[in-house]
Coordinates of C-alpha atoms in Angstrom, one line a residue:
M1 CA 129.9 -105.9 199.5
K2 CA 127.2 -103.5 200.6
P3 CA 123.4 -103.3 200.1
Y4 CA 123.4 -99.5 200.3
I5 CA 124.7 -97.6 197.2
I6 CA 124.0 -93.9 197.1
K7 CA 123.1 -92.8 193.6
F8 CA 122.9 -89.5 191.9
T9 CA 119.5 -88.0 191.2
C10 CA 118.7 -86.1 188.1
I11 CA 120.8 -83.2 189.4
V12 CA 123.8 -85.1 188.1
F13 CA 122.9 -84.2 184.6
V14 CA 122.7 -80.5 185.4
I15 CA 126.1 -80.6 187.2
L16 CA 127.8 -82.5 184.5
S17 CA 126.3 -80.4 181.8
L18 CA 127.6 -77.3 183.4
L19 CA 131.0 -79.0 183.8
F20 CA 131.0 -79.9 180.2
T21 CA 130.3 -76.4 179.2
S22 CA 133.1 -75.0 181.3
S23 CA 135.7 -77.7 180.5
S24 CA 135.2 -77.5 176.8
H25 CA 137.2 -74.3 176.8
A26 CA 140.1 -76.0 178.6
K27 CA 143.5 -76.1 176.9
T28 CA 143.8 -79.3 174.9
S29 CA 146.9 -81.4 175.4
T30 CA 147.8 -84.9 174.1
T31 CA 150.6 -85.5 176.6
N32 CA 149.9 -88.0 179.4
N33 CA 152.1 -88.0 182.5
N34 CA 150.1 -90.5 184.6
A35 CA 151.7 -91.9 187.7
I36 CA 149.5 -94.9 187.4
D37 CA 150.7 -97.5 184.8
P38 CA 148.4 -96.6 181.8
F39 CA 147.7 -100.3 181.4
W40 CA 145.4 -100.1 184.3
N41 CA 143.4 -97.2 182.9
N42 CA 142.9 -99.1 179.7
A43 CA 142.4 -102.6 181.1
V44 CA 139.5 -104.8 180.2
I45 CA 138.6 -106.4 183.5
Y46 CA 136.2 -109.3 183.6
F47 CA 134.4 -109.6 186.9
M48 CA 132.6 -112.9 187.7
M49 CA 130.8 -114.3 190.7
T50 CA 132.7 -117.6 190.9
D51 CA 129.7 -119.7 192.0
R52 CA 127.6 -118.3 189.1
F53 CA 129.9 -118.5 186.1
S54 CA 130.8 -122.0 185.1
N55 CA 130.6 -125.4 186.8
G56 CA 133.8 -127.3 185.9
D57 CA 133.5 -130.0 188.7
K58 CA 130.1 -131.1 189.9
S59 CA 131.7 -133.2 192.6
N60 CA 132.3 -130.1 194.8
D61 CA 128.9 -128.7 194.5
Q62 CA 127.8 -129.3 198.1
A63 CA 130.8 -129.0 200.4
F64 CA 130.2 -128.9 204.2
K65 CA 126.8 -130.5 203.6
R66 CA 125.3 -127.2 202.4
K67 CA 121.8 -127.8 201.3
Q68 CA 119.5 -126.3 198.6
D69 CA 117.0 -124.8 201.1
G70 CA 117.9 -121.2 200.7
A71 CA 115.8 -118.4 199.2
V72 CA 115.7 -117.9 195.4
L73 CA 119.3 -117.5 194.0
R74 CA 120.8 -117.7 197.6
N75 CA 122.1 -121.3 197.4
F76 CA 125.4 -122.5 196.0
M77 CA 124.8 -123.2 192.3
G78 CA 128.1 -125.0 191.3
G79 CA 130.3 -122.5 189.6
D80 CA 134.0 -123.1 190.5
I81 CA 137.6 -122.5 189.8
K82 CA 137.8 -125.3 187.3
G83 CA 135.0 -123.8 185.3
I84 CA 137.0 -120.5 185.1
T85 CA 140.1 -122.3 184.0
Q86 CA 138.2 -124.1 181.2
K87 CA 136.9 -120.8 179.9
I88 CA 140.4 -119.4 179.9
E89 CA 141.7 -122.4 178.0
D90 CA 138.8 -122.2 175.5
G91 CA 139.8 -118.6 174.7
Y92 CA 136.6 -117.1 175.9
F93 CA 138.2 -114.2 177.7
S94 CA 140.9 -113.6 175.1
A95 CA 138.3 -113.2 172.4
L96 CA 136.7 -110.5 174.5
G97 CA 140.0 -108.6 174.8
V98 CA 140.1 -109.3 178.5
N99 CA 143.5 -108.8 180.1
V100 CA 142.5 -108.9 183.8
L101 CA 140.3 -111.4 185.6
W102 CA 138.5 -110.5 188.9
M103 CA 136.5 -113.1 190.7
T104 CA 134.6 -113.0 194.0
P105 CA 136.6 -114.2 197.1
L106 CA 137.7 -117.8 197.0
I107 CA 138.6 -118.1 200.7
E108 CA 136.7 -120.6 202.9
Q109 CA 133.3 -119.3 203.9
V110 CA 131.1 -119.9 206.9
H111 CA 129.8 -123.4 206.5
G112 CA 126.1 -122.8 207.3
Y113 CA 123.4 -120.3 206.3
W114 CA 122.1 -117.0 207.7
D115 CA 118.4 -116.1 207.9
E116 CA 118.2 -112.5 206.9
D117 CA 115.6 -110.0 205.7
W118 CA 116.2 -111.2 202.1
G119 CA 115.7 -114.9 203.0
R120 CA 117.9 -117.8 204.0
S121 CA 121.3 -117.3 202.4
Y122 CA 124.4 -119.4 202.0
P123 CA 127.8 -117.7 201.3
F124 CA 127.9 -118.5 197.6
H125 CA 129.1 -114.9 197.0
G126 CA 132.4 -115.3 198.9
Y127 CA 132.0 -112.3 201.2
W128 CA 131.4 -114.2 204.5
P129 CA 134.9 -115.4 205.4
R130 CA 135.6 -118.1 208.0
D131 CA 139.2 -119.0 207.3
W132 CA 141.4 -116.6 205.3
T133 CA 144.1 -119.3 204.8
K134 CA 142.0 -121.9 202.8
V135 CA 140.1 -122.1 199.5
D136 CA 136.4 -122.9 200.1
P137 CA 135.9 -126.5 198.8
N138 CA 132.7 -125.4 197.0
F139 CA 134.9 -123.3 194.8
G140 CA 137.8 -125.9 194.5
T141 CA 141.2 -126.4 195.9
E142 CA 144.5 -124.5 196.3
A143 CA 146.0 -126.6 193.5
E144 CA 143.1 -125.7 191.2
M145 CA 143.6 -122.0 192.0
K146 CA 147.3 -122.3 191.3
T147 CA 146.5 -123.9 187.9
M148 CA 143.9 -121.2 187.1
I149 CA 146.3 -118.4 187.8
A150 CA 149.1 -120.0 185.8
T151 CA 146.7 -120.7 182.9
A152 CA 145.5 -117.0 183.0
H153 CA 149.2 -115.9 183.0
A154 CA 149.9 -118.2 180.0
H155 CA 147.1 -116.4 178.1
G156 CA 148.4 -113.0 179.0
I157 CA 145.8 -112.3 181.6
R158 CA 146.5 -110.9 185.1
V159 CA 144.4 -112.0 188.1
L160 CA 142.9 -109.9 190.9
A161 CA 141.9 -111.4 194.2
D162 CA 138.9 -109.9 195.9
V163 CA 140.0 -109.4 199.5
I164 CA 138.3 -108.5 202.8
I165 CA 139.6 -107.1 206.0
N166 CA 136.5 -105.2 207.2
H167 CA 134.4 -108.2 208.4
T168 CA 134.0 -111.9 209.0
G169 CA 131.1 -114.1 208.1
P170 CA 128.1 -114.3 210.4
M171 CA 127.5 -116.7 213.2
T172 CA 125.3 -119.3 211.6
N173 CA 123.4 -122.5 212.4
V174 CA 126.8 -124.4 212.4
D175 CA 129.4 -121.6 212.7
S176 CA 130.4 -120.1 216.1
A177 CA 131.0 -116.5 216.7
W178 CA 134.5 -114.9 216.6
P179 CA 136.0 -113.8 219.9
A180 CA 135.0 -110.4 221.3
G181 CA 138.5 -109.1 220.8
W182 CA 138.3 -109.7 217.1
I183 CA 134.8 -108.3 216.2
R184 CA 131.9 -106.1 217.1
T185 CA 128.4 -106.6 215.9
E186 CA 127.1 -103.1 216.7
P187 CA 126.3 -100.3 216.0
V188 CA 125.1 -100.9 212.5
C189 CA 126.5 -98.3 210.1
Q190 CA 124.4 -95.2 209.6
W191 CA 126.5 -93.7 206.8
H192 CA 126.2 -90.0 207.7
N193 CA 129.7 -89.4 209.3
Y194 CA 133.1 -91.0 209.6
K195 CA 132.5 -92.9 212.9
N196 CA 129.2 -94.3 211.7
N197 CA 130.9 -95.5 208.5
V198 CA 134.0 -97.1 210.0
H199 CA 133.4 -98.0 213.7
C200 CA 130.4 -100.0 212.9
A201 CA 129.0 -103.2 211.3
V202 CA 128.0 -102.9 207.7
A203 CA 125.0 -105.1 208.3
T204 CA 123.5 -107.2 211.1
S205 CA 124.7 -110.3 209.3
I206 CA 128.4 -109.1 209.0
P207 CA 130.4 -108.9 212.3
D208 CA 132.9 -106.0 212.0
I209 CA 136.6 -106.7 212.5
R210 CA 138.1 -104.5 215.2
T211 CA 140.3 -102.7 212.6
D212 CA 140.6 -99.7 215.0
S213 CA 142.5 -101.9 217.5
E214 CA 146.2 -102.3 217.9
K215 CA 145.7 -104.6 220.9
P216 CA 147.1 -108.1 220.5
V217 CA 144.6 -111.0 220.4
K218 CA 144.9 -114.7 220.5
L219 CA 143.8 -116.9 217.6
P220 CA 140.2 -118.1 217.8
S221 CA 140.0 -121.6 219.3
F222 CA 137.8 -122.8 216.4
L223 CA 140.5 -121.9 213.9
L224 CA 143.3 -123.6 215.9
E225 CA 141.2 -126.7 216.2
K226 CA 140.4 -126.7 212.5
W227 CA 144.1 -126.3 211.5
Q228 CA 144.9 -129.1 213.9
L229 CA 142.4 -131.4 212.2
E230 CA 143.9 -130.4 208.8
G231 CA 147.4 -131.2 210.0
R232 CA 148.8 -127.7 209.6
Q233 CA 148.4 -125.9 212.9
Q234 CA 152.2 -126.0 213.6
Q235 CA 153.0 -124.6 210.2
E236 CA 150.4 -121.8 210.4
I237 CA 151.6 -120.7 213.9
A238 CA 155.3 -120.8 212.9
E239 CA 154.5 -118.6 209.8
L240 CA 152.6 -116.1 212.0
D241 CA 155.5 -116.0 214.5
A242 CA 157.9 -115.2 211.6
F243 CA 155.6 -112.5 210.2
F244 CA 155.1 -110.7 213.4
E245 CA 158.8 -111.0 214.2
R246 CA 159.8 -109.5 210.8
T247 CA 157.3 -106.7 210.8
Q248 CA 157.2 -105.9 214.5
L249 CA 153.5 -105.3 214.1
P250 CA 151.2 -106.1 217.1
R251 CA 149.1 -109.3 216.9
A252 CA 145.9 -107.2 216.3
P253 CA 143.2 -108.7 214.1
K254 CA 143.8 -106.6 211.0
Y255 CA 147.5 -107.6 210.9
Y256 CA 146.7 -111.3 211.1
I257 CA 144.5 -110.8 208.0
V258 CA 147.2 -108.8 206.2
K259 CA 149.5 -111.8 206.7
W260 CA 146.9 -114.3 205.4
L261 CA 145.9 -112.3 202.4
T262 CA 149.5 -111.6 201.2
D263 CA 150.4 -115.3 201.5
W264 CA 148.1 -115.9 198.5
V265 CA 150.3 -113.4 196.5
R266 CA 153.6 -114.9 197.6
D267 CA 152.5 -118.5 197.0
Y268 CA 150.4 -118.2 193.8
G269 CA 151.3 -115.1 192.0
I270 CA 148.1 -113.0 192.3
D271 CA 148.8 -109.8 190.5
G272 CA 146.6 -107.4 192.5
F273 CA 143.8 -107.0 195.0
R274 CA 140.3 -105.6 194.7
V275 CA 139.6 -104.5 198.2
D276 CA 136.1 -105.0 199.5
T277 CA 134.3 -102.4 201.7
A278 CA 137.5 -100.2 201.7
K279 CA 135.7 -97.1 203.0
H280 CA 134.5 -98.9 206.1
V281 CA 138.1 -99.4 207.4
E282 CA 140.6 -96.9 208.8
A283 CA 142.7 -96.0 205.8
D284 CA 146.1 -96.6 207.3
I285 CA 145.8 -100.4 207.1
W286 CA 145.6 -100.2 203.3
R287 CA 149.2 -98.8 203.2
V288 CA 150.3 -101.8 205.2
L289 CA 148.5 -104.2 203.0
K290 CA 149.9 -102.6 199.8
A291 CA 153.5 -102.7 201.1
E292 CA 153.2 -106.3 202.3
A293 CA 151.5 -107.4 199.1
S294 CA 154.1 -105.7 196.9
L295 CA 156.9 -107.5 198.9
A296 CA 155.1 -110.8 198.4
Y297 CA 154.6 -110.2 194.7
N298 CA 158.3 -109.4 194.1
Q299 CA 159.2 -112.5 196.0
W300 CA 156.9 -114.6 193.9
K301 CA 158.3 -113.1 190.7
S302 CA 161.9 -113.7 191.7
K303 CA 161.1 -117.4 191.9
N304 CA 158.8 -117.8 188.9
S305 CA 159.2 -117.1 185.3
T306 CA 156.6 -114.8 183.8
V307 CA 155.0 -114.8 180.4
F308 CA 154.3 -111.0 180.6
E309 CA 156.5 -108.8 178.4
E310 CA 156.0 -105.9 180.9
N311 CA 157.1 -106.2 184.5
K312 CA 154.3 -104.5 186.5
D313 CA 154.1 -103.6 190.1
F314 CA 151.4 -105.1 192.4
F315 CA 148.1 -103.4 191.7
M316 CA 145.4 -102.4 194.3
I317 CA 141.9 -101.1 193.6
G318 CA 139.4 -100.2 196.2
E319 CA 135.6 -100.4 196.5
V320 CA 135.0 -96.8 197.5
M321 CA 131.9 -95.0 196.4
H322 CA 133.5 -92.5 194.0
L323 CA 132.9 -90.2 191.0
G324 CA 129.2 -90.3 191.6
V325 CA 129.1 -88.8 195.0
N326 CA 132.0 -86.3 195.3
G327 CA 134.1 -86.7 192.2
F328 CA 133.1 -84.3 189.4
K329 CA 131.0 -82.3 191.8
N330 CA 133.3 -79.3 191.9
T331 CA 135.4 -80.0 188.8
P332 CA 137.5 -79.0 187.0
S333 CA 139.2 -78.0 190.3
G334 CA 137.3 -80.7 192.1
T335 CA 138.2 -83.3 194.7
R336 CA 139.0 -87.0 194.5
K337 CA 138.5 -87.4 198.3
Y338 CA 135.8 -89.5 199.7
D339 CA 133.5 -87.3 201.9
Y340 CA 132.2 -88.9 205.1
G341 CA 130.4 -85.7 206.0
D342 CA 132.7 -84.7 208.8
K343 CA 135.9 -86.0 207.3
Q344 CA 137.5 -86.4 203.9
V345 CA 139.9 -89.2 202.9
D346 CA 141.9 -89.5 199.7
F347 CA 142.2 -93.2 199.3
Y348 CA 144.7 -92.8 196.6
D349 CA 147.1 -91.7 199.3
Y350 CA 146.7 -95.0 201.1
G351 CA 148.1 -97.5 198.6
F352 CA 145.3 -97.6 196.1
D353 CA 146.2 -97.3 192.4
S354 CA 142.6 -97.1 191.3
L355 CA 139.1 -96.9 192.7
I356 CA 135.9 -98.4 191.4
N357 CA 133.7 -95.7 189.7
M358 CA 130.3 -96.4 191.1
G359 CA 129.0 -93.3 189.4
F360 CA 129.4 -94.6 185.8
A361 CA 126.1 -96.5 185.8
T362 CA 124.4 -93.1 186.3
H363 CA 126.8 -91.1 184.1
A364 CA 126.1 -93.5 181.2
N365 CA 122.7 -91.9 180.7
L366 CA 124.6 -88.8 179.4
P367 CA 125.2 -88.4 175.6
M368 CA 128.5 -90.1 174.6
E369 CA 130.3 -87.0 173.8
T370 CA 129.5 -85.4 177.1
L371 CA 130.4 -88.5 179.0
F372 CA 133.7 -89.1 177.1
S373 CA 134.8 -85.4 177.2
I374 CA 134.2 -85.1 180.9
Y375 CA 136.0 -88.3 181.8
S376 CA 139.0 -87.5 179.5
E377 CA 139.3 -84.0 181.1
E378 CA 139.2 -85.4 184.6
L379 CA 141.7 -88.2 184.0
N380 CA 144.2 -86.2 182.0
H381 CA 143.9 -82.7 183.4
G382 CA 141.6 -82.7 186.4
A383 CA 141.4 -84.1 189.9
F384 CA 141.9 -87.6 188.8
K385 CA 145.1 -87.1 186.8
N386 CA 147.8 -89.6 187.7
V387 CA 145.3 -92.1 189.3
G388 CA 143.0 -94.8 188.0
I389 CA 139.3 -95.5 187.8
L390 CA 137.3 -98.6 186.9
N391 CA 133.9 -98.0 185.1
Y392 CA 131.0 -100.5 185.1
V393 CA 127.4 -100.6 184.0
V394 CA 126.3 -103.6 186.1
S395 CA 127.8 -105.0 189.3
H396 CA 127.0 -107.6 192.0
D397 CA 125.5 -105.3 194.6
D398 CA 124.5 -102.1 192.8
P399 CA 120.7 -101.8 192.8
E400 CA 120.6 -99.3 189.9
P401 CA 122.6 -100.6 186.9
Y402 CA 122.6 -98.9 183.6
D403 CA 120.0 -100.3 181.2
K404 CA 118.5 -102.7 183.7
E405 CA 116.0 -104.0 181.1
R406 CA 118.9 -104.8 178.6
A407 CA 117.0 -102.7 176.1
T408 CA 120.0 -101.1 174.5
P409 CA 122.8 -103.6 174.9
Y410 CA 124.8 -102.4 171.9
K411 CA 124.8 -98.8 173.0
T412 CA 125.7 -100.0 176.6
A413 CA 128.8 -101.7 175.2
L414 CA 129.9 -98.7 173.3
K415 CA 129.6 -96.4 176.3
L416 CA 131.4 -98.7 178.6
M417 CA 134.1 -100.0 176.3
L418 CA 135.0 -96.7 174.7
A419 CA 134.9 -94.5 177.8
P420 CA 138.2 -93.2 179.3
G421 CA 139.3 -95.2 182.3
A422 CA 139.4 -99.0 182.7
A423 CA 136.3 -101.1 181.8
Q424 CA 134.7 -103.8 184.0
I425 CA 132.6 -106.3 182.2
Y426 CA 130.3 -108.0 184.7
Y427 CA 129.7 -111.6 183.8
G428 CA 126.9 -111.8 181.3
D429 CA 127.0 -108.2 180.2
E430 CA 128.3 -109.4 176.9
L431 CA 125.3 -111.9 176.6
A432 CA 122.7 -109.6 178.0
R433 CA 122.1 -111.8 181.0
N434 CA 118.7 -111.2 182.5
L435 CA 118.8 -108.8 185.4
K436 CA 115.3 -109.3 186.6
I437 CA 114.7 -112.8 188.0
N438 CA 111.3 -113.7 189.4
G439 CA 111.2 -114.5 193.1
T440 CA 114.4 -112.8 194.0
I441 CA 114.8 -110.2 196.7
G442 CA 117.6 -107.7 197.0
D443 CA 120.9 -108.2 195.3
A444 CA 120.2 -111.8 194.3
T445 CA 118.6 -110.7 191.1
W446 CA 122.0 -109.5 189.8
R447 CA 123.5 -112.9 190.6
S448 CA 121.8 -115.4 188.4
F449 CA 123.9 -118.2 186.7
M450 CA 125.7 -117.3 183.5
N451 CA 123.3 -117.6 180.6
W452 CA 125.5 -119.8 178.4
Q453 CA 122.4 -121.4 177.0
D454 CA 121.6 -118.2 175.1
L455 CA 124.7 -118.7 172.9
T456 CA 122.4 -120.9 170.8
K457 CA 120.6 -117.7 169.7
D458 CA 121.8 -115.8 166.7
E459 CA 121.0 -112.4 168.4
T460 CA 123.2 -113.4 171.4
Q461 CA 126.0 -114.4 169.2
K462 CA 125.7 -111.1 167.3
L463 CA 125.9 -109.1 170.6
L464 CA 128.8 -111.1 171.8
R465 CA 130.7 -110.3 168.6
H466 CA 130.0 -106.6 169.2
W467 CA 131.6 -106.8 172.7
Q468 CA 134.5 -108.9 171.3
K469 CA 135.3 -106.3 168.7
L470 CA 135.2 -103.4 171.2
G471 CA 137.3 -105.4 173.7
T472 CA 139.9 -106.5 171.2
F473 CA 140.2 -102.9 170.0
R474 CA 140.7 -101.6 173.5
H475 CA 143.1 -104.4 174.3
N476 CA 145.3 -103.5 171.4
H477 CA 145.2 -99.8 171.8
L478 CA 146.2 -98.0 174.9
A479 CA 144.8 -94.7 173.7
V480 CA 141.2 -95.9 174.1
G481 CA 141.2 -95.8 177.9
A482 CA 144.3 -93.8 178.7
G483 CA 144.3 -91.3 175.8
V484 CA 143.1 -87.8 175.4
H485 CA 139.7 -87.5 173.8
E486 CA 138.9 -85.1 171.0
Q487 CA 135.6 -84.9 169.0
H488 CA 135.9 -84.2 165.3
N489 CA 132.3 -84.5 164.1
E490 CA 129.0 -84.5 165.8
K491 CA 126.8 -86.3 163.3
P492 CA 127.9 -88.9 162.4
Y493 CA 129.9 -89.0 165.7
I494 CA 133.6 -89.2 165.0
F495 CA 136.4 -88.8 167.6
S496 CA 140.0 -89.6 168.3
R497 CA 142.1 -90.6 171.3
K498 CA 145.8 -89.8 171.6
Y499 CA 148.2 -91.2 174.1
I500 CA 151.7 -89.7 174.0
A501 CA 154.4 -90.6 176.4
K502 CA 158.2 -91.1 176.3
E503 CA 157.8 -94.9 176.4
R504 CA 155.0 -95.3 174.0
S505 CA 152.5 -93.4 171.8
D506 CA 149.2 -94.5 170.3
N507 CA 146.4 -93.0 168.3
V508 CA 142.9 -94.3 167.5
L509 CA 140.0 -92.9 165.4
I510 CA 136.4 -94.0 166.0
G511 CA 133.2 -93.4 164.1
I512 CA 129.7 -94.2 165.2
D513 CA 126.4 -94.0 163.2
L514 CA 128.2 -93.9 159.9
N515 CA 126.7 -95.1 156.6
K516 CA 126.8 -98.8 156.0
G517 CA 128.6 -99.7 152.8
H518 CA 131.0 -97.2 151.3
K519 CA 132.2 -94.5 153.6
T520 CA 135.0 -91.9 153.6
L521 CA 136.4 -90.3 156.7
S522 CA 139.0 -87.6 157.2
A523 CA 142.1 -88.9 159.0
Y524 CA 142.0 -85.6 161.0
Q525 CA 145.8 -85.5 161.0
A526 CA 145.7 -88.4 163.4
F527 CA 147.5 -90.6 160.9
K528 CA 150.0 -89.8 158.2
D529 CA 149.4 -90.7 154.5
G530 CA 150.6 -94.2 153.8
T531 CA 149.8 -95.5 157.3
V532 CA 148.1 -98.9 157.2
L533 CA 145.2 -99.0 159.6
K534 CA 143.0 -101.8 160.8
D535 CA 139.2 -101.3 161.3
Y536 CA 138.7 -103.7 164.3
Y537 CA 134.9 -103.7 163.8
S538 CA 135.0 -105.1 160.2
D539 CA 138.5 -106.7 160.4
T540 CA 139.4 -104.6 157.4
L541 CA 142.8 -103.1 156.5
V542 CA 143.0 -99.7 154.9
T543 CA 145.7 -97.2 153.9
V544 CA 145.5 -93.5 154.6
K545 CA 145.6 -91.5 151.4
D546 CA 145.3 -87.7 151.0
N547 CA 144.4 -87.5 154.7
K548 CA 141.3 -89.7 154.0
I549 CA 140.2 -93.2 154.9
K550 CA 137.9 -95.0 152.5
L551 CA 136.1 -98.1 153.7
N552 CA 133.4 -100.4 152.3
T553 CA 131.9 -102.4 155.3
D554 CA 128.5 -103.7 156.4
F555 CA 128.7 -101.8 159.6
S556 CA 128.0 -98.2 160.9
I557 CA 130.9 -98.4 163.3
V558 CA 134.6 -98.1 162.6
L559 CA 137.4 -98.7 165.1
L560 CA 140.7 -97.6 163.6
G561 CA 144.2 -98.1 164.8
K562 CA 147.6 -98.8 163.4
V563 CA 148.3 -102.3 162.5
S564 CA 151.8 -102.1 163.9
D565 CA 150.3 -101.6 167.4
N566 CA 148.7 -105.0 167.3

């Protein structure tokens, strides 16, 4: 979680336009050989700030006597685990085509507040950890988290935990500092080279874990005292002893945290990690985390039946500034390495299956065909072949979202949900949640409470249905995110995606800005005569005849795929 996100200037359009010109002559292939499970490059991931999504239990709204005296949108507002579970049970996520949930960290936060430049702040966001072994009572309980994950699994939805090794929460009015052997508070990161990105504190409010150290340290006295009061000190110490005996790792701060994070996987069946501030940590620890998490995940699966038809490996995605800073710069022979200035690191070599694409919010200003063609080329033939990316238009700490004014919410949905790579819906994108809140400073404005009240409006319901149709289409057709893109017609805009692999193949055909009412499309040899297709936008069935598809719908969009793939 960082306040500083470097964004492209207008030069990106020149670079990407040049790239598009050169890559348009590349040899077309429809065969995918991705090392990453293609599921993860087609996933519909719903990311929510837990405290701001849905309040399922008002009795936990003010744990640890946290008050409502913070700056605008910097207090706890009541969203919790129960609220998420209720929305899963109601089918809200399933209707959006969501097959992965990602929520901000649920671990126990500092109990007090921190007075920072942006005003008095409480840790509603989840990124100020105090105890990695406990759920914060403002969010709920361990039992409620277990129920939420089980409920998600029962609905065919996987769960990512947002995890932190880089830093602790700040010393506050009621929280003591961590011991010197665990943290450093200076220098503050300066961003221009490796040392000043990694051996530093991301912000004055965030003490940096000494992830560079292999030196054994003792547990903080405050943590031991807390565990003693909770009646679990002996158990926690015994588990740590067993972990360090098995792994033969030194009792350095980062390895304690690896143990604590992977316990959540082993005990509750979390399917993957979204790793916070990954580029601010020496990359070697991520291999250790991935190996231990994979071991824990396999142990959980061996003891628990699963509702998923496909047995997938543990998944790990990193928050690394990517595809907007160095990716696509020198394509098609470009690099996927993160450039610190004096050192380059390929995070995909350190346990990550995918990285968050912080460039997409800028790239989304490109015409659809330019955007889609470039992304398809890079993911199928370029530097990002065999790995994953996650696109977004809005996020919790990116100061430059796409369409900040929510002026073009329908086009925004089309660009995000139809782009190659995985799609992240940030809570409220589908309802055009307001991104400009009076009185807020800094990232608080992206973090207002979910605008459920707007569902009483016809226009909001219409927009939600648009997102639902796109999400359901992607959910049912692997080719949308993982397939090879090919344009067939410029105006109206018609294109196909094809995914061909030994295990599975999938084709889709998409039309945008078509005539409403009667319309005829060529099948472009994507489907044989006699194939029954479904238009996911109008929920209409149609049969291909004479290489043509004839429809009569009230919409200018068609999303076509085989019925048998549903």
